Short mmCIF file of C-alpha atoms in Angstrom, two decimals:
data_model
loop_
_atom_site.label_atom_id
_atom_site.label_comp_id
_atom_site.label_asym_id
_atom_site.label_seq_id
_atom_site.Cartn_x
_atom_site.Cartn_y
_atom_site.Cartn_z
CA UNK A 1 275.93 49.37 -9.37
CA UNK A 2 274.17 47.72 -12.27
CA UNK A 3 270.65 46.22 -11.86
CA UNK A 4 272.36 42.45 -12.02
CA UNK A 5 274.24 43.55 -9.44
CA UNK A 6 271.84 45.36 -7.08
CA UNK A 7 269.20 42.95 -6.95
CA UNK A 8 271.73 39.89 -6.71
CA UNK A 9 272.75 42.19 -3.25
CA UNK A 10 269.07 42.23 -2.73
CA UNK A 11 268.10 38.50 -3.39
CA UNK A 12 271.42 37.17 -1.12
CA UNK A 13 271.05 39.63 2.25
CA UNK A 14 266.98 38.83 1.87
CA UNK A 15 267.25 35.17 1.57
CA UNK A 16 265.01 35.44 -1.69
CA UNK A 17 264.84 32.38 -4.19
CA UNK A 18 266.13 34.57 -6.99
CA UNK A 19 266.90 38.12 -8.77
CA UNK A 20 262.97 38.31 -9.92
CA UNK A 21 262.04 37.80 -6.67
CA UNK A 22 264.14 40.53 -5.57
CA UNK A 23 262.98 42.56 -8.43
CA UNK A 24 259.16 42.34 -7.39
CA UNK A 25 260.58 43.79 -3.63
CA UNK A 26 262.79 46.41 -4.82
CA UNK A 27 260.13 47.71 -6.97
CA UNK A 28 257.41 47.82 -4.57
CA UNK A 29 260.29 49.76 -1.97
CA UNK A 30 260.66 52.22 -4.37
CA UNK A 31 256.73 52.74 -5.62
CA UNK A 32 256.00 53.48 -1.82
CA UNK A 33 259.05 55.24 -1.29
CA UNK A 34 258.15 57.30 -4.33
CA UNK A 35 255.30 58.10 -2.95
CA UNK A 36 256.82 59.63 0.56
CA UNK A 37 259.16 61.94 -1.50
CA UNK A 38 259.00 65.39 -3.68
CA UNK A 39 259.49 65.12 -7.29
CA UNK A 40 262.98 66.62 -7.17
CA UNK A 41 264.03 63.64 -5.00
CA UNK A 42 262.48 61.45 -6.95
CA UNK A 43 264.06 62.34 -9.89
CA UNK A 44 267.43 62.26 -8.41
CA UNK A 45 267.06 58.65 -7.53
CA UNK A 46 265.58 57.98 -11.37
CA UNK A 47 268.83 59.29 -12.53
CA UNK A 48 271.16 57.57 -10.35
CA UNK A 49 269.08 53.78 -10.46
CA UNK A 50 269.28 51.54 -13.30
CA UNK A 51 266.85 52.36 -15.91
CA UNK A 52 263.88 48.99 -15.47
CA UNK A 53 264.32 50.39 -11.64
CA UNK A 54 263.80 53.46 -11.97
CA UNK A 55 260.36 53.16 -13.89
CA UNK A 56 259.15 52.17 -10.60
CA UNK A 57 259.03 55.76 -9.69
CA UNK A 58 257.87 57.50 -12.75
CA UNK A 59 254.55 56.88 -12.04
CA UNK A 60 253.80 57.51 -8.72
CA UNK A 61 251.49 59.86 -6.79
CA UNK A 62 254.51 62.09 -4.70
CA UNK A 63 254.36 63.80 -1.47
CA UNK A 64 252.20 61.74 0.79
CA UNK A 65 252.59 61.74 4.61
CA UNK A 66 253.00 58.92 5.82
CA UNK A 67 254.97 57.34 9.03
CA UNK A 68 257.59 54.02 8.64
CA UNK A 69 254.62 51.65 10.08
CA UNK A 70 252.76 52.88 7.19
CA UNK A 71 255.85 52.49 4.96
CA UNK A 72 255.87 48.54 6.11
CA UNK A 73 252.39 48.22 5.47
CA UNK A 74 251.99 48.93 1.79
CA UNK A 75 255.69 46.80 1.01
CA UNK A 76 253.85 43.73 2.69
CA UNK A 77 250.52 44.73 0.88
CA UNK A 78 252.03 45.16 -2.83
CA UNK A 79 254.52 42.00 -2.32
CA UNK A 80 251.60 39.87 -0.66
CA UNK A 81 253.83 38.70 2.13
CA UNK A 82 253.67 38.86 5.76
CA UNK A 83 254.11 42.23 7.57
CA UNK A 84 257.08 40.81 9.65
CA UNK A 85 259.07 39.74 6.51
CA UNK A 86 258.04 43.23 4.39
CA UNK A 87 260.14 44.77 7.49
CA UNK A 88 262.61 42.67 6.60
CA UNK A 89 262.51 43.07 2.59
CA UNK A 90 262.33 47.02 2.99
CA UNK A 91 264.96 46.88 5.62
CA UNK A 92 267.62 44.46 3.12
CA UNK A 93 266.35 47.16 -0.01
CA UNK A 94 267.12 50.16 1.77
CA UNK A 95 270.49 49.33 2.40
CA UNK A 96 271.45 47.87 -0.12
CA UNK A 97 270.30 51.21 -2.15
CA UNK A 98 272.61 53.70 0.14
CA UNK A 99 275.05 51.33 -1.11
CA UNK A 100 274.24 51.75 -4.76
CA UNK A 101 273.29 55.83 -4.57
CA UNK A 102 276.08 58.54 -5.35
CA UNK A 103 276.70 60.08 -2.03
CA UNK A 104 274.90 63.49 -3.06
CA UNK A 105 271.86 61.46 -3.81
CA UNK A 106 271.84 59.74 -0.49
CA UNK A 107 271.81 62.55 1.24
CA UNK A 108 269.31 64.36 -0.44
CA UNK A 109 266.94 61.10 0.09
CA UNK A 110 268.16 61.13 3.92
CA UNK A 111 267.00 64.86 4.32
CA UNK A 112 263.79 64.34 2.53
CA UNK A 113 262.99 61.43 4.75
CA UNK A 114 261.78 61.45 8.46
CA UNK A 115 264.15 60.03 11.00
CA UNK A 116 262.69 56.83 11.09
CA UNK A 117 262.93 56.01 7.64
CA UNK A 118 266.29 57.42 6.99
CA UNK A 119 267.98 55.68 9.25
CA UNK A 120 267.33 52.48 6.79
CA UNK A 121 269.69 53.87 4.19
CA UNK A 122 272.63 53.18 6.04
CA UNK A 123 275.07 51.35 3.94
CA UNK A 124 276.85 48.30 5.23
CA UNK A 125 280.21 48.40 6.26
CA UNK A 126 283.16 46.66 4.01
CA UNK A 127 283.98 44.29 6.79
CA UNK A 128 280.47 43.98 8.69
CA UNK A 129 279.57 40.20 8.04
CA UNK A 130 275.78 39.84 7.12
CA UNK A 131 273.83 37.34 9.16
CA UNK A 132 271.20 35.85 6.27
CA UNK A 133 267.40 36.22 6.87
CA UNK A 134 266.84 32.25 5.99
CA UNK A 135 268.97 29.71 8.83
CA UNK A 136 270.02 26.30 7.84
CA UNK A 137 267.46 23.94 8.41
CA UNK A 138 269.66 20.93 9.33
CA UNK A 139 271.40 22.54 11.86
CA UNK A 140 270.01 26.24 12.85
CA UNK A 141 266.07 26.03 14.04
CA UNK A 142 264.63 26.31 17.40
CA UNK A 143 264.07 22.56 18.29
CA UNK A 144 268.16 21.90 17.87
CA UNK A 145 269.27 24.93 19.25
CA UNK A 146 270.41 28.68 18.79
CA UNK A 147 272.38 29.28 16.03
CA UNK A 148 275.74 27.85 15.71
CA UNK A 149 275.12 25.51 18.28
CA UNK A 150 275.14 21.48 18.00
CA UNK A 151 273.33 21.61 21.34
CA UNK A 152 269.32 20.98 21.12
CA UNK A 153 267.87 23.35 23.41
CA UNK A 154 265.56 20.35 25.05
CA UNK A 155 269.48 19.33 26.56
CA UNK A 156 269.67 23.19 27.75
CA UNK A 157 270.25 23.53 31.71
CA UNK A 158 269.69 27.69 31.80
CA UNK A 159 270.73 29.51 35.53
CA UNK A 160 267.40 31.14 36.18
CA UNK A 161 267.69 30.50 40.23
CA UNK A 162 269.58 33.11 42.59
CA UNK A 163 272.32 31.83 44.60
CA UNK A 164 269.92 30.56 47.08
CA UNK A 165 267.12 29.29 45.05
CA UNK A 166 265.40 26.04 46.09
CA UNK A 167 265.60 25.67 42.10
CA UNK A 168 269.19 24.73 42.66
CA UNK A 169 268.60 22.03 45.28
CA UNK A 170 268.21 18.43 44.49
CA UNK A 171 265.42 18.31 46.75
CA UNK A 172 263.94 21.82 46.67
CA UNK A 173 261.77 20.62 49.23
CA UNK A 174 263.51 17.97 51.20
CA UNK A 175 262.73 19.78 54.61
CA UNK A 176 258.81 19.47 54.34
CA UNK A 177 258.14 16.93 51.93
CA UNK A 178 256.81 13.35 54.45
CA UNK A 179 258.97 10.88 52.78
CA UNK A 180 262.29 12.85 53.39
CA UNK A 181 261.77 15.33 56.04
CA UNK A 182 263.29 14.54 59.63
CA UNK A 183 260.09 16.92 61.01
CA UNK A 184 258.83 19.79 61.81
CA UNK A 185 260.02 21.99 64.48
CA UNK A 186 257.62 20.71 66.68
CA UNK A 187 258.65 17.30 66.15
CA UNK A 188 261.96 17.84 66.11
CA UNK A 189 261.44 19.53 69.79
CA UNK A 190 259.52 16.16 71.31
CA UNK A 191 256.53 19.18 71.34
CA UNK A 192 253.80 17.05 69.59
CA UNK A 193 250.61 14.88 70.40
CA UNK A 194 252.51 11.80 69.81
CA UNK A 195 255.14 12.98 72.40
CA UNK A 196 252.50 14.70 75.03
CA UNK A 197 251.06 18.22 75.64
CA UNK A 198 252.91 21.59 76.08
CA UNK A 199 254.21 21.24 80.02
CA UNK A 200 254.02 17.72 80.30
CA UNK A 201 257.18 15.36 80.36
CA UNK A 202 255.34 11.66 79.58
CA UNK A 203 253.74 11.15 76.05
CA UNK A 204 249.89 10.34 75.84
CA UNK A 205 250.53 6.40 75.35
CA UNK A 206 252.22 6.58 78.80
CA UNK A 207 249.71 8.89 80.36
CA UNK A 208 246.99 7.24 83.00
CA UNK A 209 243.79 7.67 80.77
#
């Protein structure tokens, strides 16, 4: 894969403007990548990377221990973005590198890595459509709905009531509420004030004082 080629990969699956945008990400993957790996690793990758790539890992300080959280960190510090999208960028570079690696390579870099990290260099399959990091704005945000969909999610009915819900009733309340309700059981059972007291058969207003 030539370097026109790799970071065009790069620049598409990360919804980056362009291939020096891609460039700055792919170089700071591979400085802190560099820097996780043995020299003999490192220089596998220098052979099999185009050459203004591969610079990115002449220089570095090899064999640090670190863990993939640490991994994300110094991406989103040397790129100056937002830790969320460096897991992103590293994520898009990774792959796109077991793409571009000789299969020897690859799995030298997976065995030199811990499991977290290489499980990133998994190579995308032929016929696995890529979902792009970046949506379409007129169509594709949060305030007109989930992706795909012409529906706006203010028009959204979601089920979140049981069977039985009072959520699912018109009038979720239509046995106690005063301007609907036909009374409580008392009422219902002439057993009330209005009616007359417990044993009695003649309401108050009829009662002798």
């Amino acid at each position: 894969m030539t370097r026109e080629e790799l970071l065009s990969h790069v620049a598409e699956r990360g919804g980056l403007p362009g291939v020096e945008a891609a460039e700055r990400v792919v170089r700071a993957v591979l400085e802190v990548l560099g820097e996780r790996l043995s020299w003999p690793v490192i220089q596998a990758l220098v052979d099999d990377l185009p050459s203004p790539l591969a610079a990115s890992l002449r220089d570095v300080t090899p064999n640090q221990i670190f863990n993939l959280a640490e991994l994300h960190a110094r991406v989103a510090e040397r790129t100056q973005v937002r830790l969320g999208l460096a897991v992103e960028h590293t994520g898009v570079v990774c792959q796109v590198l077991a793409e571009a690696l000789t299969p020897g390579t690859l799995h030298r870099l997976r065995e030199a890595l811990p499991e977290p990290m290489s499980a990133l260099f998994t190579p995308r399959e032929p016929d696995e459509p890529f979902e792009h990091v970046h949506v379409d704005p007129h169509r594709r945000t949060l305030a007109e709905g989930r992706s795909g969909s012409y529906h706006p999610v203010s028009e959204a009915r979601p089920e979140r009531a049981h069977t039985h819900s009072v959520l699912r009733a018109d009038n979720p309340h239509e046995d106690t509420k005063l301007s609907s309700s036909i009374g409580f059981t008392q009422e219902r059972e002439q057993d009330t004030l209005a009616a007359g007291h417990p044993g009695s058969s003649r309401p108050l207003s009829e009662g002798e004082g």
